Amino acid sequence: MVLEKRNYDYDLKPYYEENKSKKPRKNKKLKNLMLIVFVGFLSFTVLFRYALIYQKSVALSNMEAKVSEIEKLNQQLEVKIASMTDLQRIEDIAKNQLGMVEPENGQIVYMSIGKTNEVAQKKTDDNNKNKTFFGRILGLLVR
């Protein structure tokens, strides 16, 4: 048995390729640059939104303070109105400051104005004229 020399033909690629190594670097640099720009834009957007939220919260707290101040003022004015419309106080001012007196029986005159008030009668007539057929039926059902 004699050993024969066989020719094996393997396709071996070289360990590194010179031409392809330059292009991926440019693409990788470009990808990194785009990633940095995107992250920067995203962080700027987030910071901008937080600034808007802060401004709105400050405006809201200012409005709430104004509302509470106005509510306090409203309560004070309601108390003042209640004290001003007290009938005993009005009578004291009329008698003491303005010099008014109670009327005597001969000074009082009563007048008869009829059974119904004209203004109230006109108002009901206007309401009936403005209603349509379905409006009248609905009005009856609601009552």
GROMACS .gro file of C-alpha atoms in nm:
model
  143
    1MET     CA    1   0.000   0.000   0.000
    2VAL     CA    2   0.134   0.310  -0.114
    3LEU     CA    3   0.017   0.633   0.006
    4GLU     CA    4  -0.097   0.854  -0.258
    5LYS     CA    5  -0.081   1.223  -0.240
    6ARG     CA    6  -0.416   1.376  -0.271
    7ASN     CA    7  -0.477   1.732  -0.358
    8TYR     CA    8  -0.740   1.884  -0.131
    9ASP     CA    9  -0.865   2.215  -0.249
   10TYR     CA   10  -1.007   2.418   0.040
   11ASP     CA   11  -1.141   2.766  -0.005
   12LEU     CA   12  -0.988   2.952   0.281
   13LYS     CA   13  -1.063   3.316   0.321
   14PRO     CA   14  -0.795   3.544   0.446
   15TYR     CA   15  -0.808   3.634   0.813
   16TYR     CA   16  -0.891   3.999   0.745
   17GLU     CA   17  -1.005   4.192   0.447
   18GLU     CA   18  -0.868   4.536   0.386
   19ASN     CA   19  -1.140   4.687   0.164
   20LYS     CA   20  -1.440   4.608   0.384
   21SER     CA   21  -1.294   4.741   0.708
   22LYS     CA   22  -1.322   5.110   0.608
   23LYS     CA   23  -1.695   5.119   0.518
   24PRO     CA   24  -1.834   4.977   0.842
   25ARG     CA   25  -1.637   5.233   1.039
   26LYS     CA   26  -1.803   5.519   0.856
   27ASN     CA   27  -2.145   5.360   0.899
   28LYS     CA   28  -2.073   5.292   1.264
   29LYS     CA   29  -1.961   5.651   1.319
   30LEU     CA   30  -2.272   5.776   1.146
   31LYS     CA   31  -2.493   5.545   1.353
   32ASN     CA   32  -2.326   5.660   1.674
   33LEU     CA   33  -2.367   6.024   1.574
   34MET     CA   34  -2.736   5.970   1.492
   35LEU     CA   35  -2.785   5.789   1.822
   36ILE     CA   36  -2.624   6.077   2.014
   37VAL     CA   37  -2.839   6.332   1.828
   38PHE     CA   38  -3.154   6.128   1.897
   39VAL     CA   39  -3.075   6.087   2.267
   40GLY     CA   40  -2.996   6.459   2.292
   41PHE     CA   41  -3.322   6.553   2.122
   42LEU     CA   42  -3.515   6.313   2.342
   43SER     CA   43  -3.357   6.450   2.661
   44PHE     CA   44  -3.422   6.808   2.547
   45THR     CA   45  -3.786   6.720   2.480
   46VAL     CA   46  -3.824   6.561   2.824
   47LEU     CA   47  -3.665   6.862   2.996
   48PHE     CA   48  -3.884   7.101   2.799
   49ARG     CA   49  -4.197   6.909   2.901
   50TYR     CA   50  -4.091   6.915   3.267
   51ALA     CA   51  -4.039   7.291   3.241
   52LEU     CA   52  -4.391   7.330   3.102
   53ILE     CA   53  -4.532   7.112   3.380
   54TYR     CA   54  -4.352   7.324   3.640
   55GLN     CA   55  -4.486   7.646   3.488
   56LYS     CA   56  -4.840   7.509   3.486
   57SER     CA   57  -4.813   7.394   3.847
   58VAL     CA   58  -4.690   7.740   3.954
   59ALA     CA   59  -4.977   7.903   3.766
   60LEU     CA   60  -5.221   7.659   3.925
   61SER     CA   61  -5.096   7.731   4.276
   62ASN     CA   62  -5.122   8.107   4.209
   63MET     CA   63  -5.480   8.064   4.086
   64GLU     CA   64  -5.570   7.853   4.389
   65ALA     CA   65  -5.430   8.125   4.617
   66LYS     CA   66  -5.637   8.389   4.434
   67VAL     CA   67  -5.948   8.172   4.456
   68SER     CA   68  -5.907   8.125   4.831
   69GLU     CA   69  -5.852   8.500   4.873
   70ILE     CA   70  -6.163   8.580   4.670
   71GLU     CA   71  -6.367   8.324   4.866
   72LYS     CA   72  -6.261   8.490   5.192
   73LEU     CA   73  -6.356   8.830   5.053
   74ASN     CA   74  -6.689   8.688   4.934
   75GLN     CA   75  -6.765   8.554   5.283
   76GLN     CA   76  -6.680   8.892   5.436
   77LEU     CA   77  -6.910   9.066   5.190
   78GLU     CA   78  -7.192   8.821   5.259
   79VAL     CA   79  -7.161   8.894   5.631
   80LYS     CA   80  -7.164   9.266   5.557
   81ILE     CA   81  -7.473   9.229   5.337
   82ALA     CA   82  -7.649   9.029   5.607
   83SER     CA   83  -7.575   9.298   5.863
   84MET     CA   84  -7.686   9.576   5.628
   85THR     CA   85  -8.019   9.412   5.541
   86ASP     CA   86  -8.119   9.352   5.902
   87LEU     CA   87  -8.466   9.508   5.939
   88GLN     CA   88  -8.399   9.633   6.292
   89ARG     CA   89  -8.088   9.820   6.173
   90ILE     CA   90  -8.276   9.971   5.878
   91GLU     CA   91  -8.554  10.087   6.111
   92ASP     CA   92  -8.301  10.244   6.352
   93ILE     CA   93  -8.130  10.433   6.068
   94ALA     CA   94  -8.464  10.550   5.931
   95LYS     CA   95  -8.587  10.679   6.267
   96ASN     CA   96  -8.265  10.817   6.416
   97GLN     CA   97  -8.060  10.943   6.120
   98LEU     CA   98  -8.328  11.024   5.864
   99GLY     CA   99  -8.595  11.143   6.106
  100MET     CA  100  -8.872  10.919   5.973
  101VAL     CA  101  -9.173  10.823   6.187
  102GLU     CA  102  -9.428  10.544   6.180
  103PRO     CA  103  -9.737  10.634   5.970
  104GLU     CA  104 -10.063  10.699   6.147
  105ASN     CA  105 -10.384  10.520   6.058
  106GLY     CA  106 -10.516  10.815   5.858
  107GLN     CA  107 -10.202  10.828   5.641
  108ILE     CA  108 -10.226  10.470   5.512
  109VAL     CA  109 -10.412  10.424   5.181
  110TYR     CA  110 -10.496  10.079   5.049
  111MET     CA  111 -10.551  10.023   4.676
  112SER     CA  112 -10.722   9.738   4.495
  113ILE     CA  113 -10.531   9.615   4.194
  114GLY     CA  114 -10.771   9.346   4.078
  115LYS     CA  115 -10.766   8.969   4.091
  116THR     CA  116 -10.455   8.903   3.878
  117ASN     CA  117 -10.144   9.096   3.810
  118GLU     CA  118 -10.111   9.207   3.445
  119VAL     CA  119  -9.740   9.127   3.429
  120ALA     CA  120  -9.793   8.771   3.552
  121GLN     CA  121 -10.082   8.723   3.307
  122LYS     CA  122  -9.871   8.842   3.011
  123LYS     CA  123  -9.588   8.612   3.111
  124THR     CA  124  -9.811   8.304   3.110
  125ASP     CA  125  -9.964   8.407   2.775
  126ASP     CA  126  -9.615   8.442   2.622
  127ASN     CA  127  -9.512   8.102   2.755
  128ASN     CA  128  -9.816   7.935   2.600
  129LYS     CA  129  -9.762   8.104   2.261
  130ASN     CA  130  -9.398   7.994   2.238
  131LYS     CA  131  -9.467   7.625   2.302
  132THR     CA  132  -9.526   7.386   2.018
  133PHE     CA  133  -9.761   7.090   2.030
  134PHE     CA  134  -9.483   6.851   2.138
  135GLY     CA  135  -9.352   7.107   2.387
  136ARG     CA  136  -9.694   7.129   2.551
  137ILE     CA  137  -9.724   6.750   2.572
  138LEU     CA  138  -9.375   6.724   2.718
  139GLY     CA  139  -9.461   7.000   2.966
  140LEU     CA  140  -9.764   6.804   3.080
  141LEU     CA  141  -9.561   6.485   3.120
  142VAL     CA  142  -9.288   6.655   3.320
  143ARG     CA  143  -9.534   6.806   3.570
   0.00000   0.00000   0.00000
